[in-house]
Coordinates of C-alpha atoms and ligand atoms in Angstrom, one line a residue:
X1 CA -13.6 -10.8 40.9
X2 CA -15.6 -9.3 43.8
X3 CA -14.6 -8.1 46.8
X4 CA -15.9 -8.5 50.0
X5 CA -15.8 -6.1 52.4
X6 CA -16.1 -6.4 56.2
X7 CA -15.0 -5.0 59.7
X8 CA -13.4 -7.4 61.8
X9 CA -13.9 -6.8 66.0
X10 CA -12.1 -10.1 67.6
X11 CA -13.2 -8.7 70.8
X12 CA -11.6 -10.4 73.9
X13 CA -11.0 -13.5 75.1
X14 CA -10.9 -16.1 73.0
X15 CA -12.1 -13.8 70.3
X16 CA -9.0 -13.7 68.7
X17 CA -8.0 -17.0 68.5
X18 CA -11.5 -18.3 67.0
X19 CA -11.3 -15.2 64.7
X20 CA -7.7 -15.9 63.0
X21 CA -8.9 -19.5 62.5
X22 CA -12.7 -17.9 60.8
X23 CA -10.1 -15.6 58.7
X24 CA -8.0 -18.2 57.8
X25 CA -10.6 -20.6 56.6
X26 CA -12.4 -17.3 54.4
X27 CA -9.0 -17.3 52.6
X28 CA -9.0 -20.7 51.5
X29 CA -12.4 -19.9 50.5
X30 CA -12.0 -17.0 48.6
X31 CA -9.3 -18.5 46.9
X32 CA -11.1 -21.5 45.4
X33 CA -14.3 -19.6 44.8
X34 CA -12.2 -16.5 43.7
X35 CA -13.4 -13.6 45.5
X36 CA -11.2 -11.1 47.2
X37 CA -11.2 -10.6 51.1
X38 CA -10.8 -6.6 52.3
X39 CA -11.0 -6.5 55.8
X40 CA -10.1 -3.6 58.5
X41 CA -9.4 -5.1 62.3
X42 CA -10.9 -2.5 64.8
X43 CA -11.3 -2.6 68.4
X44 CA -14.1 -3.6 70.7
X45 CA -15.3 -4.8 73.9
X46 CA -12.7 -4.8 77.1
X47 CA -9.8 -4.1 74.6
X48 CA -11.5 -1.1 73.4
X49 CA -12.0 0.2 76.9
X50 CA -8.3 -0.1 77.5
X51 CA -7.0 1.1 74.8
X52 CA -9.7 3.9 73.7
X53 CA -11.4 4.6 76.9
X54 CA -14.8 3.1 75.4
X55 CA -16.4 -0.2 74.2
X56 CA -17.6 1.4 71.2
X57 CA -15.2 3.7 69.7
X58 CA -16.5 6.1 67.1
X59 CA -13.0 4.9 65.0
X60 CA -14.7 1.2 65.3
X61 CA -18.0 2.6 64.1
X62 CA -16.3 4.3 61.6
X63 CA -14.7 0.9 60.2
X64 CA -17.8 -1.0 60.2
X65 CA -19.4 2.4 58.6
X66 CA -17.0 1.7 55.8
X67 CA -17.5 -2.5 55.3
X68 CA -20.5 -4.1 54.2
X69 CA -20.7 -6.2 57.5
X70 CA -19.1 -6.9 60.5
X71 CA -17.6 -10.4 61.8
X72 CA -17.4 -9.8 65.3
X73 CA -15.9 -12.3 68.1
X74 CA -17.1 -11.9 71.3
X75 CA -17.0 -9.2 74.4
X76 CA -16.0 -9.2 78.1
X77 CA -14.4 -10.3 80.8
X78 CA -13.4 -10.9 84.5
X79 CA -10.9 -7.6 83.8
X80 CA -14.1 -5.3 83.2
X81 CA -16.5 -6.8 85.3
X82 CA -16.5 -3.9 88.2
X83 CA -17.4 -1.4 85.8
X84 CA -21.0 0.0 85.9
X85 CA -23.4 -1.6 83.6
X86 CA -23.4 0.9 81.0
X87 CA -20.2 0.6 80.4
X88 CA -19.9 -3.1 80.5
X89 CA -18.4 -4.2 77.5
X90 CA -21.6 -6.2 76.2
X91 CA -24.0 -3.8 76.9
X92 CA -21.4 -0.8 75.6
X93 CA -20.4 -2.4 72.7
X94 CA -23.5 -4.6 70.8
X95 CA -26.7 -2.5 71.7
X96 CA -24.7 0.4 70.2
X97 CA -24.0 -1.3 66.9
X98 CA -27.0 -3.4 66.9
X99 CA -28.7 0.3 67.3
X100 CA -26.6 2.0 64.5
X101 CA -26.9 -0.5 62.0
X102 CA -31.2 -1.4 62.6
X103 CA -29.8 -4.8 63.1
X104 CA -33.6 -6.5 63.4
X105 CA -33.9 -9.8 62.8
X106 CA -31.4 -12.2 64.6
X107 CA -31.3 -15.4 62.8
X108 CA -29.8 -18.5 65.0
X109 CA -29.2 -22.0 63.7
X110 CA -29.8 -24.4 66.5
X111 CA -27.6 -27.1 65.0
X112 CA -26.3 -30.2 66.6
X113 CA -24.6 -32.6 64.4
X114 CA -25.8 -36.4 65.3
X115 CA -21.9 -37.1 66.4
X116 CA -22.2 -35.0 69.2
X117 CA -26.0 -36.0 70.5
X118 CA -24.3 -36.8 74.0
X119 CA -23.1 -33.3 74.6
X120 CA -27.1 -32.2 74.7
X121 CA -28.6 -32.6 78.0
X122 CA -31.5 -34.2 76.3
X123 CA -31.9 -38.0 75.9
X124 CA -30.0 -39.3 73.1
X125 CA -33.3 -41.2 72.1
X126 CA -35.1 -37.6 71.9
X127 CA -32.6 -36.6 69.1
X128 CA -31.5 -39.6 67.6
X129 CA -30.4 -37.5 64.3
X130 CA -28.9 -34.7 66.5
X131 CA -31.0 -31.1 66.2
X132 CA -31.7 -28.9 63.2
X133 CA -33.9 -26.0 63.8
X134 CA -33.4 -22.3 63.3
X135 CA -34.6 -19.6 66.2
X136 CA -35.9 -16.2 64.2
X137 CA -35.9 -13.0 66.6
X138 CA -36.9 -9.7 66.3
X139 CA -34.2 -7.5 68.0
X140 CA -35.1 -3.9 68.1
X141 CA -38.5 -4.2 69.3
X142 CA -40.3 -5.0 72.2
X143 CA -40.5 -4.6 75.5
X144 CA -36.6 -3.7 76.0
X145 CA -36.9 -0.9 73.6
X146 CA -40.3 0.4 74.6
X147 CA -41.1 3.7 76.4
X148 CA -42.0 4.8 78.9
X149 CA -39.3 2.9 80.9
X150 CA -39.2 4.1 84.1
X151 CA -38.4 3.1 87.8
X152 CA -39.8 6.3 90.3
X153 CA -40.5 6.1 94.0
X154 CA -44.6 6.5 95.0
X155 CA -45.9 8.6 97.2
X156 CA -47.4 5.6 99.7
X157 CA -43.6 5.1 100.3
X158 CA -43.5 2.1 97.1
X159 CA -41.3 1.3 94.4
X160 CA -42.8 0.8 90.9
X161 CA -41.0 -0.1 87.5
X162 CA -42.7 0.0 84.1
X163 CA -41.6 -1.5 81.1
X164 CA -43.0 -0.9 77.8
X165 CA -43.9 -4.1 75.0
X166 CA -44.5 -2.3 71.7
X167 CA -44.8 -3.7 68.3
X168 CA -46.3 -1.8 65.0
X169 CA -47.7 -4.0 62.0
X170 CA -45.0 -3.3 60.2
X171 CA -41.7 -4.2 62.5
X172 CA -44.0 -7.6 62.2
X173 CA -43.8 -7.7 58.6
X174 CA -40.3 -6.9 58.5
X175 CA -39.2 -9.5 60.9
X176 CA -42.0 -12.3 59.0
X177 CA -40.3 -11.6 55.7
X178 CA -36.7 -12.8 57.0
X179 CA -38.6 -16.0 58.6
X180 CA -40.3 -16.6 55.6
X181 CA -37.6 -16.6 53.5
X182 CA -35.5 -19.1 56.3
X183 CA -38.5 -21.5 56.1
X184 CA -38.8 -21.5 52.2
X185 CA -34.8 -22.4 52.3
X186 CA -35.4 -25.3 54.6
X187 CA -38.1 -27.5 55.6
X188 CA -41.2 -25.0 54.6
X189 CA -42.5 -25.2 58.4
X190 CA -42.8 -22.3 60.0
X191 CA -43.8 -21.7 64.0
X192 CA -44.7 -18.6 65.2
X193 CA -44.5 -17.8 68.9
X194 CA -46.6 -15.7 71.0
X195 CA -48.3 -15.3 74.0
X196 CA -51.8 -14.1 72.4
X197 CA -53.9 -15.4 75.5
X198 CA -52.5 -12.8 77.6
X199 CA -50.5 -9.6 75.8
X200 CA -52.1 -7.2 73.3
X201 CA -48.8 -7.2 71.1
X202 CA -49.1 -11.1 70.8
X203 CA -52.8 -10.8 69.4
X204 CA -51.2 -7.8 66.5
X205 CA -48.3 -10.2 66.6
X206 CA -50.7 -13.4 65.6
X207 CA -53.1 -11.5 63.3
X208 CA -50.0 -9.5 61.3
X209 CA -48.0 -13.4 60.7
X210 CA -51.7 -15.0 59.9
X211 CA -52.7 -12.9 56.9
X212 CA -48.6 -11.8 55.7
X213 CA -47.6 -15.6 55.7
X214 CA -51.2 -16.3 53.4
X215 CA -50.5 -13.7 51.2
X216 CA -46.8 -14.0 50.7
X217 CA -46.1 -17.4 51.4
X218 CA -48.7 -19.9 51.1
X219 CA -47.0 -22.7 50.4
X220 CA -45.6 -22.6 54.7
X221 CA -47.3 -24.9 56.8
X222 CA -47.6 -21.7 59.8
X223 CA -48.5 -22.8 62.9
X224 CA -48.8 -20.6 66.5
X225 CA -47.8 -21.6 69.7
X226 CA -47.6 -20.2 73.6
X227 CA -43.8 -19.4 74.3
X228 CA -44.7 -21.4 77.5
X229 CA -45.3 -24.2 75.5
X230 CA -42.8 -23.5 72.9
X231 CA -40.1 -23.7 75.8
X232 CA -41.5 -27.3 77.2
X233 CA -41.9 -28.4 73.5
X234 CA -38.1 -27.4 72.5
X235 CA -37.2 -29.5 75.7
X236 CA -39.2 -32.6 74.6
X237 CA -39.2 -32.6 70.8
X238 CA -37.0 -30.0 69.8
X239 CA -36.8 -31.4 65.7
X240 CA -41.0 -31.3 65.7
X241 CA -39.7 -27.3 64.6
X242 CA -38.2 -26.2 61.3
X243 CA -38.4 -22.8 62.1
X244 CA -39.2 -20.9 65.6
X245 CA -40.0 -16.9 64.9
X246 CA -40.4 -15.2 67.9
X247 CA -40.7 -11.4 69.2
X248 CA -37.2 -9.8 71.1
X249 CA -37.9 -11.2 74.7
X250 CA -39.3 -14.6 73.6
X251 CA -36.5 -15.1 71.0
X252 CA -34.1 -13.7 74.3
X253 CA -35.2 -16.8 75.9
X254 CA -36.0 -19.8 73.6
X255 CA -32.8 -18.9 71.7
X256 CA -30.6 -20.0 74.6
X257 CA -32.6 -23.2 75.6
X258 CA -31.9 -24.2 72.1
X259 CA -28.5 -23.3 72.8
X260 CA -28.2 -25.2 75.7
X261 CA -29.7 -27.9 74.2
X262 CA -27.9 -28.0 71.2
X263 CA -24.9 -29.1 74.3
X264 CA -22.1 -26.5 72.9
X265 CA -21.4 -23.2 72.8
X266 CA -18.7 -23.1 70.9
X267 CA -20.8 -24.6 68.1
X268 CA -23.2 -21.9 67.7
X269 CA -22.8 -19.3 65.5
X270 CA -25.4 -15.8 64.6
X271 CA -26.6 -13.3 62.4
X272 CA -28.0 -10.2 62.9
X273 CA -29.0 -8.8 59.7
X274 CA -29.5 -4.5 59.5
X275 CA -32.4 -3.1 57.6
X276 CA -30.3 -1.3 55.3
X277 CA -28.8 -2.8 52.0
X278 CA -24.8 -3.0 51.9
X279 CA -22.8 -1.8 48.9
X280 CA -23.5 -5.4 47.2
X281 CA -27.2 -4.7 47.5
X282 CA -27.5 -7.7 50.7
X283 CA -28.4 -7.2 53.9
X284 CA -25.4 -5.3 56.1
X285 CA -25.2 -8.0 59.1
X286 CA -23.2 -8.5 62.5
X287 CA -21.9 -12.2 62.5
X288 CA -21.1 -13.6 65.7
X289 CA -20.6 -16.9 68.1
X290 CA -23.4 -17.1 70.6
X291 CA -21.3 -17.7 73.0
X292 CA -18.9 -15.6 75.3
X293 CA -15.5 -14.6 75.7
X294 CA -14.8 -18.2 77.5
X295 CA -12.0 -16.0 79.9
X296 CA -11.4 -19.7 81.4
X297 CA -9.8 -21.0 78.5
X298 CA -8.7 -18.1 76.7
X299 CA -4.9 -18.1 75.2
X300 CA -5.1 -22.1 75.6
X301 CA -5.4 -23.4 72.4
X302 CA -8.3 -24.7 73.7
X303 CA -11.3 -22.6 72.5
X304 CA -13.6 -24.6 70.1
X305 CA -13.3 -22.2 66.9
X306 CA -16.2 -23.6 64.9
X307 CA -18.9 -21.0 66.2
X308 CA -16.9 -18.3 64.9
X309 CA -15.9 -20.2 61.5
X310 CA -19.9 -20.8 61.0
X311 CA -20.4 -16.9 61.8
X312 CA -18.1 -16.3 58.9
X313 CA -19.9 -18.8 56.5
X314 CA -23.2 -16.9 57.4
X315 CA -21.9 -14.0 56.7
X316 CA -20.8 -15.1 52.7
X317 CA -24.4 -16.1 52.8
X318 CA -26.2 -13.2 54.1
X319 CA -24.0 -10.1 53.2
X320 CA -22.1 -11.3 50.2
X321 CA -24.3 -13.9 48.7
X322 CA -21.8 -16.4 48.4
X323 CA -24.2 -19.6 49.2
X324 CA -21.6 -22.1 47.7
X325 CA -18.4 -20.8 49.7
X326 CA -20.8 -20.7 52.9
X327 CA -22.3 -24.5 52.0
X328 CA -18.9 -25.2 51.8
X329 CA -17.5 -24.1 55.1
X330 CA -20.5 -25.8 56.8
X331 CA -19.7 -29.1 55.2
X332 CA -15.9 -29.0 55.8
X333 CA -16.6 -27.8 59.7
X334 CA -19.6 -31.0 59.8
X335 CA -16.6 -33.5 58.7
X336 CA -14.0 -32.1 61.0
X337 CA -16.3 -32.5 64.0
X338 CA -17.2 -36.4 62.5
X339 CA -13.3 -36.5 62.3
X340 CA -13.6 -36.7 65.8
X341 CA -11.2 -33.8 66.6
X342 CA -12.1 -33.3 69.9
X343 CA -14.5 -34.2 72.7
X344 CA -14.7 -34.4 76.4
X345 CA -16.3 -31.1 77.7
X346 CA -19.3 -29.0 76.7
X347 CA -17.6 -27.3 73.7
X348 CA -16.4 -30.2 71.3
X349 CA -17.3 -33.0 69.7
X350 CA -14.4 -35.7 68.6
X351 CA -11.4 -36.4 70.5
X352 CA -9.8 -33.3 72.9
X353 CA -7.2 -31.5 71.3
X354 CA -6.7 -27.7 70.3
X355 CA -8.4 -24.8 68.2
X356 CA -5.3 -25.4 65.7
X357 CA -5.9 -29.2 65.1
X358 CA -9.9 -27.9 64.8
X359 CA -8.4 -25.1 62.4
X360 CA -6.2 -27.7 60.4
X361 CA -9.1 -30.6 60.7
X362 CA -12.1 -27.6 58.9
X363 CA -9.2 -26.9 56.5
X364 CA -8.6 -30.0 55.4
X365 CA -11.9 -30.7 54.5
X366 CA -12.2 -27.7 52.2
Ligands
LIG1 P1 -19.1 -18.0 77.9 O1 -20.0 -18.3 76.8 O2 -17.9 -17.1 77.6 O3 -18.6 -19.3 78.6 C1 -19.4 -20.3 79.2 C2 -18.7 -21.7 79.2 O4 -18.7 -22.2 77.8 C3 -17.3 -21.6 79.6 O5 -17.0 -22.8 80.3 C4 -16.5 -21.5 78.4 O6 -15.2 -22.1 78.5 C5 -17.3 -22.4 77.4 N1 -17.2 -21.9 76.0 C6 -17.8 -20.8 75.4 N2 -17.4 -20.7 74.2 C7 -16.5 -21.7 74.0 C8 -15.7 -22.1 72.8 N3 -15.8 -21.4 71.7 N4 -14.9 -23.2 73.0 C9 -14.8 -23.8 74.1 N5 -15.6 -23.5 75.2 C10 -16.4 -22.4 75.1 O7 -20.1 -17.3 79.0 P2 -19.7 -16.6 80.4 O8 -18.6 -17.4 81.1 O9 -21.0 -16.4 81.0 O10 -19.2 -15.2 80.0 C11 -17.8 -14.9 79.9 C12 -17.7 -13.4 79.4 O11 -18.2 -13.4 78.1 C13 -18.5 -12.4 80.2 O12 -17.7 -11.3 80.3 C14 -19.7 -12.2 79.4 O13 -20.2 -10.9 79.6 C15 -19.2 -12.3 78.0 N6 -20.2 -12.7 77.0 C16 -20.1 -12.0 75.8 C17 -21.0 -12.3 74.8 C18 -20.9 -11.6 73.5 O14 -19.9 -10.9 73.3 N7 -21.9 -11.6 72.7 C19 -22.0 -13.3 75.0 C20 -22.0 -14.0 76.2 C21 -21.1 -13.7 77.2

């Protein structure tokens, strides 16, 4: 029987309450598809600032040092807000680990299931069939890692700020790989986005996908695309992609149009897969929600748990290679929203109730 290992960081807000649904759905899981479940809770965020005087405790580290990925809930809050931006739980917390583990390539499903097409902001008649496209982005590169990064006063009494874009042939590859291997599991289309009429690392960016995706891949249908028009096309058509792959800043951007049009956060979930191989010999990876810490709702009952409960299924997929387990999960969560367990604001689909009828609802369908 294997074992799989992880660090889970609830985070604040409704991070716990998604996360002990996500946990209690895995042990269902690894019951029926007998694996065992060995996980360590650690602190992060706002909590971890209370209680350990940092976001990013070197015990946390330490924890997900020792697993072979980390489930992680979400950071923040009203309670932390005043502190200076360094310290800010996001910004302490997730560039830290995202840093420690090479987490590069952020892979984002941009689902929305055809029962909830009227929680998008698009025309119902633009996605008749809901949405199914996955956003690829490089995360360690580009222009917020770059140097020189500066901001210095000029002698003619001016302000000037530089930021650096910087890409190598190789953190091109890396990231190509990862959307090559997302398009050959789903529709074989793969778009590539850029901004090649303008920026020098678009044109390496172009050239580097061009001749890796021939030689390694080609079976793909690759197209290229402006990120100015990739953000009106995801508005108008978003299903004309399969998948979008995208450098850090682009990715920033067109990953959370797609989230907004996708009409629910709490639907969302993420990977960020490291560079490194874990003890099972997949990717280490940091699974998440893409959404917040929802402080609004938080200790309600209320918070839509299905963002974190897909987190967990990509994370049997990615880390543990448990494909089945995670096919499962998504299945069970797809027939709980058609159910019709909730509705009525941004976050469900179905009629309104709680995250424990959600929770009971996933289960059921397991
Ligand atoms: P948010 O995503 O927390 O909330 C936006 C809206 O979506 C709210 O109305 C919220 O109630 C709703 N929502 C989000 N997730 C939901 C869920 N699972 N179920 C039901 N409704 C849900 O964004 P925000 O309000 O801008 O940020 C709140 C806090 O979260 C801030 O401190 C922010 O810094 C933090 N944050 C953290 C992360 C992270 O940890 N990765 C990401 C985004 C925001």
């Amino acid at each position: 029987m294997s074992t799989l290992k992880f660090a889970v960081l609830t985070g604040d807000g409704i991070g716990p309450e998604v996360m002990n649904v996500a946990l209690n759905v895995l042990k269902v899981v690894a019951e029926k598809h007998q694996f065992e479940l060995e996980f360590e809770y650690a602190d992060v965020g706002g909590i971890a600032i209370d209680n350990h005087g940092e976001a990013l405790p070197e015990s946390t580290l330490e924890v997900c040092k020792n697993a072979d990925a980390i489930l992680f809930g979400s950071v923040g809050g009203p309670k932390w807000e005043s502190l200076p931006p360094k310290e800010q739980p996001e910004r302490a917390a997730l560039l830290p680990l995202r840093k420690a583990f090479s987490l590069f390539a952020n892979i984002r499903p941009g689902l929305l299931y055809p029962e909830l097409t009227e929680a998008s902001p698009l025309k119902t008649d633009r996605i008749p069939n809901g949405i199914d496209i996955v956003c690829i982005r490089e995360l360690t590169g580009g222009i917020y890692f770059g140097q020189p990064k500066s901001t210095q006063d000029l002698e003619d009494g001016d302000v000037e700020a530089i930021d650096t874009m910087v890409y190598k042939k190789s953190e091109i590859e890396r990231i190509a790989d990862v959307a090559i291997a997302t398009a050959q599991s789903r529709g074989k289309r793969l778009c590539s986005v850029d901004k090649a009429n303008v920026l020098e690392t678009s044109v390496l960016w172009r050239k580097t996908v061009t001749e890796y995706v021939a030689a390694k891949a080609p079976e793909l249908e690759l197209s290229h695309m402006y990120v100015d028009n990739a953000a009106m096309q995801l508005a108008r058509d978003p299903n004309q992609f399969d998948v979008l792959f995208t450098e850090n800043m682009f990715g920033d951007i067109l990953s959370d149009e797609m989230a907004v049009i996708c009409g629910s956060l709490g639907m969302l979930a993420s990977a960020s897969l490291g560079a490194g191989k874990n003890s099972l010999d997949h990717p280490f990876g940091l699974f998440e929600p893409a959404g917040g810490t929802a402080p609004d709702i938080a200790g309600q009952n209320l918070a839509n748990p299905c963002a974190q409960v897909l987190s967990a299924a990509m994370m049997l997929r990615y880390s543990f290679g448990q494909e089945a387990a995670a096919n499962e999960i998504e299945a069970a969560v797809e027939s709980a929203v058609k159910g019709g367990t909730r509705t009525g604001d941004i976050a469900f689909g179905g009629n309104a109730a709680s995250t424990s009828d959600m929770e009971a609802a996933i289960i059921a369908g397991l």
